[in-house]
Amino acid sequence: MAASFSNRPDARSAANHDAQPLQAGVSLQALHTFGTKATAPWFGSFASGETLLRLLEQGPVRAAKAPTPQTPQGAMPMILGGGSNVLFVGNPSVPVLANRVMGREVLDNGPRYVVVRIGAGEVWHEVVQWTIARGWGGLENLSLIPGRTGAAPMQNIGAYGVELERTFQELEAMDLRDGSLKRFDKAACQFGYRESAFKKEHKGRYAILSVTLRLDKQAEPVLEYGAIRQTLEEMGISEPGIADVSRAVVHIRQSKLPDPAVLGNAGSFFKNPELDAEAFAALEAAHPDIPRYPLADGRVKVPAGWLIEQAGFKGKTFGATGCHARQALVIVNYGGAKGAEIWQHALRVQDTVEQQFGVRLHPEVNAIGV
Ligand SMILES: Cc1cc2nc3c(=O)[nH]c(=O)nc-3n(C[C@H](O)[C@H](O)[C@H](O)COP(=O)(O)OP(=O)(O)OC[C@H]3O[C@@H](n4cnc5c(N)ncnc54)[C@H](O)[C@@H]3O)c2cc1C
């Protein structure tokens, strides 16, 4: 894999960079979308599995991995992608290694399906555009999700009725404990709603190096969710192709979500709670107008944003943070907020919603240094 994933110019420059030894005390502020101040005790980046292996052998990583009474297994370095799903509540205590493994490779190009392997450091939206330009369908509803490809399986990214698992075939990852390479097929990833084995039993153990996807040359557009159909109508498109769907999704996202380049945020802070039928019935009795999305297994998903809005947080500021005025589920940094301050606000929202509705919200964002 390494040869085909290091022959592009951007990969070469990243490879030169990542041949450097780890740097001490590096600011992460520009490397994550909340834009809060945070410092990595040690920082490096890697453009291939081989260079990651070399980083794992460096002193600070070996020191972090040494077992202690608190961490009998040792502590693994943190792998950072685009930093769009993390909140540095405090400084990370372990070395931070940025994944910059580039490369896009067509493994199989059949009459109907194409199988592509994407380097984990590739920017997700650029990959989506690349597939759409070639007429390969499946990723269009996932347009404009920030971040890099390697993080996409972490929480099985999803938007507008489509999740990564729909096109996912397999991924390759390095075990940070011993440097061995392992392939995970769809079953091994245990995908769920914003979930995977990499957030549960394998948490922190693997660095994902590449993701293999199976895309459909005759994909049926998925139009049932959000305002896609209505937006396409407004665009005057009655028979949309995948490029049209992507444009509609980009339009909706730009009108609804704050741009992290302007206002620090990490998208939806909490997952939408999935309630069993009994819990939902109790909630509905008290709040007949509550929006709901029935699930195939009988549970009911309710929008966390609605609960937060009803609890009075929408658009209300607390110091330099608060829930966004257009989308209450997005917690923002209005400028100069500390990670701990944002985390305090998230806990305040979580407690208030639980008191008012009896529903516990669970963060979607990965809180570091709590
Ligand atoms: C404005 C906005 C909108 C968003 N909308 C959506 C949305 O619609 N749907 C959605 O699902 N998400 C959404 N997100 C969240 C985020 O963009 C995705 O979760 C994205 O996949 C994170 O990618 P990243 O590279 O930035 O990951 P990071 O934030 O860098 O990392 C996230 C987690 O994955 C780990 N990680 C990252 N890369 C690797 C790797 N290669 N190997 C092992 N572990 C790794 C990190 O250690 C961390 O725990 C949104 C975020 C923002 C800011």
PDB file of N, CA and C in Angstrom, residues 7 14 18 45 91 94 156 159 256 297 302-303 345 353:
ATOM      1  N   ASN A   7       3.092   8.400  -3.930  1.00  0.00           N
ATOM      2  CA  ASN A   7       3.668   8.886  -5.179  1.00  0.00           C
ATOM      3  C   ASN A   7       3.012  10.164  -5.684  1.00  0.00           C
ATOM      4  N   ALA A  14       4.593  15.913   2.422  1.00  0.00           N
ATOM      5  CA  ALA A  14       4.243  15.515   3.790  1.00  0.00           C
ATOM      6  C   ALA A  14       5.266  14.506   4.305  1.00  0.00           C
ATOM      7  N   ASP A  18       7.357  14.626   7.618  1.00  0.00           N
ATOM      8  CA  ASP A  18       7.181  13.711   8.736  1.00  0.00           C
ATOM      9  C   ASP A  18       8.430  12.878   9.008  1.00  0.00           C
ATOM     10  N   SER A  45       3.830  14.339  12.344  1.00  0.00           N
ATOM     11  CA  SER A  45       2.829  13.912  11.368  1.00  0.00           C
ATOM     12  C   SER A  45       3.432  12.805  10.517  1.00  0.00           C
ATOM     13  N   ASN A  91      -5.035  20.086  27.895  1.00  0.00           N
ATOM     14  CA  ASN A  91      -3.986  19.661  26.959  1.00  0.00           C
ATOM     15  C   ASN A  91      -3.932  18.142  26.907  1.00  0.00           C
ATOM     16  N   VAL A  94      -0.635  12.900  25.936  1.00  0.00           N
ATOM     17  CA  VAL A  94       0.159  11.970  25.117  1.00  0.00           C
ATOM     18  C   VAL A  94       0.615  12.680  23.830  1.00  0.00           C
ATOM     19  N   ASN A 156     -18.704   6.522  11.800  1.00  0.00           N
ATOM     20  CA  ASN A 156     -19.624   6.173  10.716  1.00  0.00           C
ATOM     21  C   ASN A 156     -20.377   7.433  10.286  1.00  0.00           C
ATOM     22  N   ALA A 159     -25.159  11.867   7.153  1.00  0.00           N
ATOM     23  CA  ALA A 159     -25.899  13.109   6.911  1.00  0.00           C
ATOM     24  C   ALA A 159     -26.962  12.845   5.855  1.00  0.00           C
ATOM     25  N   LYS A 256     -27.325  26.460   6.983  1.00  0.00           N
ATOM     26  CA  LYS A 256     -27.762  26.044   8.324  1.00  0.00           C
ATOM     27  C   LYS A 256     -26.658  26.021   9.374  1.00  0.00           C
ATOM     28  N   ASP A 297     -36.166  -0.841  14.611  1.00  0.00           N
ATOM     29  CA  ASP A 297     -36.222  -1.763  15.758  1.00  0.00           C
ATOM     30  C   ASP A 297     -37.259  -1.351  16.813  1.00  0.00           C
ATOM     31  N   VAL A 302     -35.142  11.107  18.666  1.00  0.00           N
ATOM     32  CA  VAL A 302     -35.657  12.480  18.790  1.00  0.00           C
ATOM     33  C   VAL A 302     -34.492  13.449  18.592  1.00  0.00           C
ATOM     34  N   PRO A 303     -34.760  14.592  17.973  1.00  0.00           N
ATOM     35  CA  PRO A 303     -33.661  15.521  17.688  1.00  0.00           C
ATOM     36  C   PRO A 303     -33.145  16.203  18.964  1.00  0.00           C
ATOM     37  N   HIS A 345     -20.133  24.292  29.434  1.00  0.00           N
ATOM     38  CA  HIS A 345     -21.426  24.621  28.806  1.00  0.00           C
ATOM     39  C   HIS A 345     -22.130  23.343  28.336  1.00  0.00           C
ATOM     40  N   VAL A 353     -31.226  19.508  30.109  1.00  0.00           N
ATOM     41  CA  VAL A 353     -32.108  18.680  29.268  1.00  0.00           C
ATOM     42  C   VAL A 353     -32.562  17.448  30.053  1.00  0.00           C
TER      43      VAL A 353
END
